[in-house]
Coordinates of C-alpha atoms in Angstrom, one line a residue:
M1130 CA -9.4 -49.7 -39.8
V1131 CA -13.0 -48.7 -38.8
R1132 CA -13.2 -45.1 -37.7
G1133 CA -16.9 -44.4 -37.3
V1134 CA -20.3 -45.8 -36.5
Y1135 CA -23.6 -44.8 -38.2
I1136 CA -26.9 -45.8 -36.5
H1137 CA -30.2 -45.5 -38.5
I1138 CA -33.5 -44.7 -36.8
P1139 CA -36.1 -45.2 -39.5
F1140 CA -39.1 -43.7 -37.8
C1141 CA -40.8 -40.3 -38.5
H1142 CA -44.0 -38.6 -37.2
Q1143 CA -44.2 -36.9 -40.6
I1144 CA -43.0 -38.0 -44.0
C1145 CA -41.4 -35.1 -45.9
N1146 CA -42.3 -34.7 -49.6
Y1147 CA -38.7 -34.9 -50.8
C1148 CA -37.3 -37.6 -48.6
D1149 CA -36.2 -41.0 -50.1
F1150 CA -34.3 -42.3 -47.1
N1151 CA -35.5 -45.6 -45.5
K1152 CA -38.2 -44.5 -43.1
F1153 CA -41.6 -45.5 -41.7
F1154 CA -44.5 -43.6 -40.2
F1155 CA -44.0 -43.9 -36.4
H1156 CA -47.5 -44.9 -35.5
N1157 CA -48.0 -48.7 -34.8
Q1158 CA -44.4 -49.5 -35.5
P1159 CA -42.3 -51.9 -33.3
V1160 CA -40.1 -49.1 -32.1
D1161 CA -39.0 -50.7 -28.8
E1162 CA -38.3 -54.0 -30.4
Y1163 CA -36.3 -52.3 -33.1
I1164 CA -34.1 -50.5 -30.5
E1165 CA -33.4 -53.8 -28.7
L1166 CA -32.4 -55.4 -32.0
L1167 CA -30.1 -52.5 -32.7
G1168 CA -28.3 -53.5 -29.6
K1169 CA -28.1 -57.1 -30.8
E1170 CA -26.7 -56.0 -34.1
M1171 CA -24.0 -54.0 -32.2
E1172 CA -23.1 -57.3 -30.5
L1173 CA -22.6 -58.9 -33.9
Y1174 CA -19.9 -56.4 -34.6
K1175 CA -18.1 -57.0 -31.3
S1176 CA -14.7 -58.1 -32.8
Q1177 CA -14.6 -55.2 -35.3
L1178 CA -15.5 -52.7 -32.6
E1179 CA -13.0 -54.0 -30.1
D1180 CA -10.2 -53.8 -32.7
A1181 CA -11.2 -50.2 -33.8
R1182 CA -10.6 -46.7 -32.5
I1183 CA -14.0 -45.3 -33.0
E1184 CA -13.8 -41.5 -33.5
T1185 CA -17.3 -40.6 -34.4
I1186 CA -20.9 -41.8 -33.9
F1187 CA -23.7 -40.5 -36.1
I1188 CA -27.4 -41.2 -35.3
G1189 CA -29.5 -40.5 -38.4
G1190 CA -32.8 -41.3 -39.9
G1191 CA -35.6 -41.1 -40.4
T1192 CA -35.8 -39.0 -37.3
P1193 CA -33.9 -40.0 -34.1
T1194 CA -35.8 -37.3 -32.1
S1195 CA -39.1 -39.0 -33.0
L1196 CA -38.2 -41.5 -30.2
T1197 CA -39.5 -40.8 -26.7
E1198 CA -37.2 -39.9 -23.8
K1199 CA -37.4 -43.5 -22.5
Q1200 CA -36.6 -44.9 -26.0
L1201 CA -33.7 -42.5 -26.5
E1202 CA -32.3 -43.5 -23.1
R1203 CA -32.5 -47.2 -23.9
L1204 CA -30.7 -46.5 -27.2
F1205 CA -27.9 -44.6 -25.5
T1206 CA -27.6 -47.3 -22.9
L1207 CA -27.0 -49.9 -25.6
I1208 CA -24.5 -47.7 -27.4
Q1209 CA -22.5 -47.3 -24.1
A1210 CA -22.6 -51.1 -23.6
H1211 CA -21.4 -52.1 -27.0
I1212 CA -19.4 -49.2 -28.6
P1213 CA -16.0 -48.1 -27.2
L1214 CA -16.4 -44.4 -26.4
N1215 CA -12.8 -43.5 -25.2
D1216 CA -11.7 -42.1 -28.5
I1217 CA -14.9 -40.4 -29.5
V1218 CA -14.3 -36.8 -30.7
E1219 CA -17.7 -36.3 -32.3
F1220 CA -21.1 -37.8 -31.4
T1221 CA -23.9 -36.4 -33.6
S1222 CA -27.6 -36.9 -33.6
E1223 CA -30.0 -35.6 -36.3
A1224 CA -33.0 -33.8 -35.0
N1225 CA -36.3 -32.2 -36.1
P1226 CA -36.6 -28.8 -34.3
D1227 CA -40.2 -29.4 -33.2
E1228 CA -39.4 -32.7 -31.6
L1229 CA -36.2 -31.6 -29.8
T1230 CA -37.5 -30.8 -26.3
F1231 CA -35.3 -29.4 -23.6
E1232 CA -35.6 -32.7 -21.7
K1233 CA -34.5 -34.8 -24.7
M1234 CA -31.6 -32.4 -25.3
K1235 CA -30.4 -32.8 -21.7
L1236 CA -30.7 -36.5 -21.9
M1237 CA -28.7 -36.7 -25.2
H1238 CA -26.0 -34.3 -23.8
S1239 CA -25.7 -36.4 -20.6
Y1240 CA -24.9 -39.5 -22.8
G1241 CA -22.1 -37.7 -24.7
V1242 CA -23.9 -36.3 -27.8
N1243 CA -21.9 -33.2 -28.6
R1244 CA -23.3 -32.2 -31.9
L1245 CA -26.8 -31.6 -33.1
S1246 CA -27.7 -31.8 -36.8
M1247 CA -31.0 -30.0 -37.4
G1248 CA -33.1 -30.4 -40.6
V1249 CA -34.2 -26.8 -41.0
Q1250 CA -34.1 -26.7 -44.8
T1251 CA -35.6 -23.2 -45.1
F1252 CA -36.7 -20.2 -42.9
D1253 CA -39.5 -19.4 -45.3
Q1254 CA -42.8 -20.6 -43.7
D1255 CA -44.6 -21.2 -47.0
L1256 CA -41.7 -23.3 -48.4
L1257 CA -41.7 -25.3 -45.2
K1258 CA -45.3 -26.3 -45.9
V1259 CA -44.4 -27.2 -49.5
L1260 CA -41.7 -29.5 -48.2
G1261 CA -44.0 -31.2 -45.7
R1262 CA -42.1 -29.9 -42.7
T1263 CA -44.0 -29.4 -39.4
H1264 CA -41.6 -27.1 -37.5
S1265 CA -41.7 -23.3 -37.4
N1266 CA -38.9 -20.8 -37.1
E1267 CA -39.8 -20.3 -33.5
H1268 CA -39.0 -24.0 -32.9
V1269 CA -35.5 -23.5 -34.4
Y1270 CA -34.8 -20.4 -32.3
E1271 CA -35.9 -22.2 -29.1
V1272 CA -33.7 -25.2 -29.8
I1273 CA -30.7 -23.0 -30.3
E1274 CA -31.4 -21.2 -27.0
H1275 CA -31.7 -24.5 -25.2
A1276 CA -28.6 -25.9 -26.8
K1277 CA -26.6 -22.9 -25.5
K1278 CA -28.0 -23.3 -22.0
I1279 CA -27.2 -27.0 -21.9
G1280 CA -23.7 -26.5 -23.4
F1281 CA -23.7 -28.3 -26.7
P1282 CA -20.4 -27.5 -28.4
S1283 CA -21.7 -27.7 -32.0
I1284 CA -24.8 -27.3 -34.0
S1285 CA -25.2 -28.0 -37.7
M1286 CA -28.1 -27.0 -39.9
D1287 CA -29.3 -28.5 -43.2
L1288 CA -30.6 -26.0 -45.8
M1289 CA -32.0 -26.6 -49.3
Y1290 CA -32.1 -24.5 -52.4
G1291 CA -33.7 -25.1 -55.8
L1292 CA -37.0 -25.8 -54.1
P1293 CA -40.4 -25.6 -55.9
N1294 CA -41.1 -21.9 -56.8
Q1295 CA -38.2 -20.8 -54.5
T1296 CA -37.0 -17.2 -55.3
M1297 CA -33.6 -15.8 -54.8
E1298 CA -35.0 -13.5 -52.1
Q1299 CA -36.3 -16.5 -50.1
W1300 CA -32.9 -18.1 -50.4
K1301 CA -31.1 -15.0 -49.2
Y1302 CA -33.4 -14.7 -46.2
S1303 CA -32.6 -18.2 -45.1
L1304 CA -28.9 -17.5 -45.2
Q1305 CA -29.3 -14.2 -43.4
E1306 CA -31.1 -16.1 -40.6
V1307 CA -28.2 -18.6 -40.4
F1308 CA -25.7 -15.8 -40.2
R1309 CA -27.7 -13.9 -37.6
L1310 CA -27.9 -17.1 -35.4
K1311 CA -24.1 -17.8 -35.8
I1312 CA -24.6 -21.4 -36.6
P1313 CA -21.1 -23.0 -36.8
H1314 CA -21.8 -25.6 -39.5
I1315 CA -24.1 -25.5 -42.5
S1316 CA -24.9 -28.2 -45.0
A1317 CA -26.6 -26.7 -48.1
Y1318 CA -27.9 -29.0 -50.8
S1319 CA -29.8 -28.4 -54.0
L1320 CA -33.1 -30.3 -54.2
L1321 CA -32.8 -33.7 -55.9
V1322 CA -36.2 -35.1 -56.9
E1323 CA -35.9 -38.8 -56.1
P1324 CA -38.2 -41.7 -57.1
K1325 CA -40.7 -42.9 -54.6
T1326 CA -41.2 -39.4 -53.1
V1327 CA -44.2 -37.1 -53.2
F1328 CA -42.2 -34.6 -55.3
Y1329 CA -41.4 -37.3 -57.8
N1330 CA -45.0 -38.1 -58.3
L1331 CA -45.9 -34.5 -58.7
M1332 CA -43.1 -33.9 -61.2
S1333 CA -44.3 -37.0 -63.2
K1334 CA -47.7 -35.3 -63.5
G1335 CA -46.2 -31.9 -64.5
K1336 CA -47.3 -30.4 -61.2
L1337 CA -43.9 -29.5 -59.7
S1338 CA -42.5 -26.1 -60.7
L1339 CA -38.7 -26.0 -60.0
P1340 CA -36.3 -23.1 -60.5
G1341 CA -34.3 -23.5 -63.7
E1342 CA -30.6 -24.5 -63.8
D1343 CA -29.5 -20.9 -64.2
L1344 CA -31.3 -19.8 -61.0
E1345 CA -30.1 -22.8 -59.1
A1346 CA -26.5 -22.1 -60.1
E1347 CA -27.0 -18.4 -59.1
M1348 CA -28.2 -19.7 -55.7
Y1349 CA -25.1 -21.9 -55.3
S1350 CA -22.8 -19.1 -56.3
Y1351 CA -24.4 -16.7 -53.9
L1352 CA -24.1 -19.3 -51.1
M1353 CA -20.4 -19.7 -51.7
D1354 CA -19.7 -16.0 -51.8
E1355 CA -21.8 -15.1 -48.7
M1356 CA -20.4 -18.0 -46.7
D1357 CA -16.9 -16.7 -47.5
K1358 CA -17.8 -13.2 -46.5
Q1359 CA -19.2 -14.4 -43.2
G1360 CA -16.0 -16.3 -42.3
Y1361 CA -17.1 -19.8 -43.1
H1362 CA -14.7 -22.3 -44.6
Q1363 CA -16.1 -24.3 -47.5
Y1364 CA -14.5 -27.7 -46.9
E1365 CA -16.7 -29.8 -49.2
I1366 CA -19.0 -29.1 -52.1
S1367 CA -22.1 -28.6 -49.9
N1368 CA -20.6 -28.0 -46.4
F1369 CA -19.3 -24.9 -44.6
S1370 CA -18.0 -24.4 -41.1
Y1371 CA -16.1 -22.0 -38.9
G1372 CA -14.1 -22.5 -35.7
G1373 CA -13.0 -26.0 -36.6
K1374 CA -16.5 -27.4 -36.6
E1375 CA -16.3 -29.6 -39.8
S1376 CA -18.2 -32.8 -39.7
R1377 CA -15.6 -35.4 -38.6
H1378 CA -18.0 -38.2 -39.4
N1379 CA -18.8 -37.1 -42.9
L1380 CA -15.0 -36.6 -43.5
I1381 CA -14.6 -40.4 -42.8
Y1382 CA -16.9 -41.0 -45.9
W1383 CA -15.0 -38.5 -48.1
D1384 CA -11.6 -39.8 -46.9
N1385 CA -12.8 -43.2 -48.2
D1386 CA -12.2 -44.7 -44.7
E1387 CA -14.1 -47.5 -43.1
Y1388 CA -17.2 -47.3 -40.8
I1389 CA -19.9 -49.6 -39.4
G1390 CA -23.5 -49.0 -40.5
L1391 CA -26.2 -50.3 -38.1
G1392 CA -30.0 -50.4 -38.5
A1393 CA -32.6 -51.0 -41.2
G1394 CA -31.3 -49.7 -44.6
A1395 CA -28.0 -48.6 -43.2
H1396 CA -24.8 -48.8 -45.3
G1397 CA -21.3 -49.7 -44.1
Y1398 CA -17.7 -50.3 -45.2
V1399 CA -15.7 -52.8 -43.2
N1400 CA -12.6 -54.9 -44.1
G1401 CA -12.8 -53.8 -47.7
I1402 CA -16.4 -54.8 -48.1
R1403 CA -19.2 -52.4 -48.7
Y1404 CA -22.6 -53.6 -47.5
S1405 CA -26.2 -52.4 -47.1
N1406 CA -28.7 -53.8 -44.6
H1407 CA -32.2 -54.9 -45.4
G1408 CA -34.6 -51.9 -45.4
P1409 CA -38.0 -53.5 -44.6
L1410 CA -38.3 -53.6 -40.8
K1411 CA -39.7 -57.2 -40.8
K1412 CA -36.8 -58.6 -42.8
Y1413 CA -34.2 -56.6 -40.8
M1414 CA -35.6 -57.7 -37.5
Q1415 CA -36.1 -61.4 -38.5
T1416 CA -32.4 -61.6 -39.6
I1417 CA -31.1 -60.1 -36.4
E1418 CA -33.3 -62.4 -34.3
S1419 CA -31.6 -65.3 -36.2
N1420 CA -28.2 -64.0 -34.9
D1421 CA -27.2 -63.0 -38.5
K1422 CA -26.0 -59.7 -39.7
P1423 CA -28.9 -58.2 -41.8
F1424 CA -27.1 -57.9 -45.0
M1425 CA -29.1 -57.2 -48.2
M1426 CA -25.9 -56.7 -50.2
Q1427 CA -22.2 -57.3 -49.8
K1428 CA -19.6 -56.2 -52.3
E1429 CA -15.8 -56.7 -51.9
V1430 CA -14.3 -53.5 -53.3
T1431 CA -11.6 -54.2 -55.9
E1432 CA -8.4 -52.2 -56.1
T1433 CA -9.6 -50.4 -59.2
E1434 CA -12.9 -49.5 -57.5
K1435 CA -11.0 -48.3 -54.4
M1436 CA -9.0 -45.9 -56.5
E1437 CA -12.2 -44.7 -58.2
E1438 CA -13.9 -44.1 -54.9
E1439 CA -10.8 -42.3 -53.6
M1440 CA -11.2 -39.8 -56.5
F1441 CA -14.9 -39.1 -56.6
L1442 CA -15.2 -39.0 -52.8
G1443 CA -12.0 -37.1 -52.2
L1444 CA -12.7 -34.5 -54.9
R1445 CA -15.9 -33.5 -53.0
K1446 CA -13.5 -32.0 -50.4
N1447 CA -12.1 -28.6 -51.1
A1448 CA -8.7 -29.9 -50.1
G1449 CA -9.1 -32.5 -52.8
V1450 CA -7.0 -35.7 -53.1
P1451 CA -3.5 -35.6 -51.8
M1452 CA -1.2 -37.2 -54.3
D1453 CA 1.1 -38.7 -51.7
V1454 CA -1.8 -40.3 -49.8
F1455 CA -3.0 -41.8 -53.1
Y1456 CA 0.4 -43.3 -53.8
N1457 CA 0.8 -44.6 -50.3
K1458 CA -2.6 -46.4 -50.4
Y1459 CA -2.3 -47.9 -53.9
G1460 CA 1.4 -48.0 -54.8
Q1461 CA 0.8 -46.0 -58.0
S1462 CA 0.9 -42.3 -58.8
L1463 CA -2.2 -40.4 -59.7
Q1464 CA -0.6 -39.5 -63.0
N1465 CA 0.1 -43.1 -63.8
V1466 CA -3.5 -44.2 -63.2
Y1467 CA -5.4 -41.1 -64.4
G1468 CA -3.0 -39.1 -66.5
K1469 CA -5.3 -38.7 -69.5
E1470 CA -8.4 -37.8 -67.3
L1471 CA -6.4 -35.3 -65.2
K1472 CA -5.0 -33.6 -68.4
E1473 CA -8.5 -33.2 -69.9
L1474 CA -10.0 -31.8 -66.6
V1475 CA -7.2 -29.3 -66.2
E1476 CA -7.8 -28.1 -69.8
K1477 CA -11.5 -27.7 -69.0
E1478 CA -10.5 -25.7 -65.8
W1479 CA -12.6 -28.1 -63.7
I1480 CA -9.7 -29.2 -61.6
E1481 CA -6.3 -27.8 -60.5
M1482 CA -3.2 -29.6 -59.5
N1483 CA -0.8 -27.9 -57.0
N1484 CA 0.8 -28.3 -53.6
N1485 CA 0.6 -32.1 -54.0
H1486 CA -3.2 -32.0 -54.3
V1487 CA -5.8 -32.5 -57.0
R1488 CA -8.9 -30.4 -56.3
L1489 CA -11.9 -29.0 -58.0
T1490 CA -11.8 -25.4 -59.1
R1491 CA -14.7 -23.1 -58.3
R1492 CA -15.9 -23.7 -61.8
G1493 CA -15.6 -27.5 -61.2
R1494 CA -17.8 -27.4 -58.1
F1495 CA -20.8 -26.5 -60.4
V1496 CA -20.2 -29.6 -62.5
G1497 CA -18.9 -32.0 -59.8
N1498 CA -20.9 -35.0 -61.0
E1499 CA -19.5 -34.6 -64.5
V1500 CA -16.0 -34.5 -63.1
F1501 CA -16.5 -37.6 -61.0
Q1502 CA -17.6 -39.5 -64.1
Y1503 CA -14.1 -39.2 -65.5
F1504 CA -12.8 -41.5 -62.8
L1505 CA -15.3 -44.3 -63.2
K1506 CA -13.8 -46.9 -65.5

């Protein structure tokens, strides 16, 4: 059963040096036409949407806030027309702090957006320039002030560590600002240098100086300790919240449940089939205009693959994988399917098994990707 909808807005006014998501520089792009075709793609999912109880909507990018107020309003009008909103508990939009005006925020709130996810990344101004970010700390403070005035129930911030030449002191300062601002949800990721990014090209030329593994591990350890001291609950490898402000949408992914992905380059999981849409705008738009879903790839997930995904997605959560849920879904016990792997991982002290759950230990969180490999047959 489909639980969530993801909508991709692939436009940016500035391309960040680390970003490998499907995105296009805003200038001279067919933005209005793209929004209309998003509405047409929603129509193509009419039967799945009518049969579902949609709990979450997440608008990501790219940069959704790169749209004008008029374009945002048209997007929200299409969402209201095609997606059942009665059961929505979380409606998130990603945002760049320097593009999120008071007027845009009021508009978004009036259409039901109740969670803002801001790409802050760091509070160090020099590192912001290295990343190719265009906002300042003042933009962040202003957005938070406006959000409180308007009445947004939740704000999330993305932070990054392991950045080029980043020091421990710079990382500590970013976390201190988050705590001072009392942001209820934090996603904190280590930098991954991906192909087709500015950082990748620099690294290939030996011109990207990154912190070593030891310093990056120290940053992650400090993150977990300080979040705990400040009353945050770490509910996933990279995500922390307080006051029940976990990302309900991302939990759909980690629970291995189904969701619809809309837009150029979006991914989805519907009726046991994982799919990805065409990324190039022209190909995506031409396919929609022909009244076809813009699939680039479709893959029916086998029972074995479902069990694998249940493990490597579920183990990202601090709660881990409930053994009874696994049995109810697949008709087999975890011990029967993965007994050898579980035994080895327990001996390494990377996982623990208690209270009907299999979960990563603190030690295991540092080597999560190695743990996940055990379940890929």
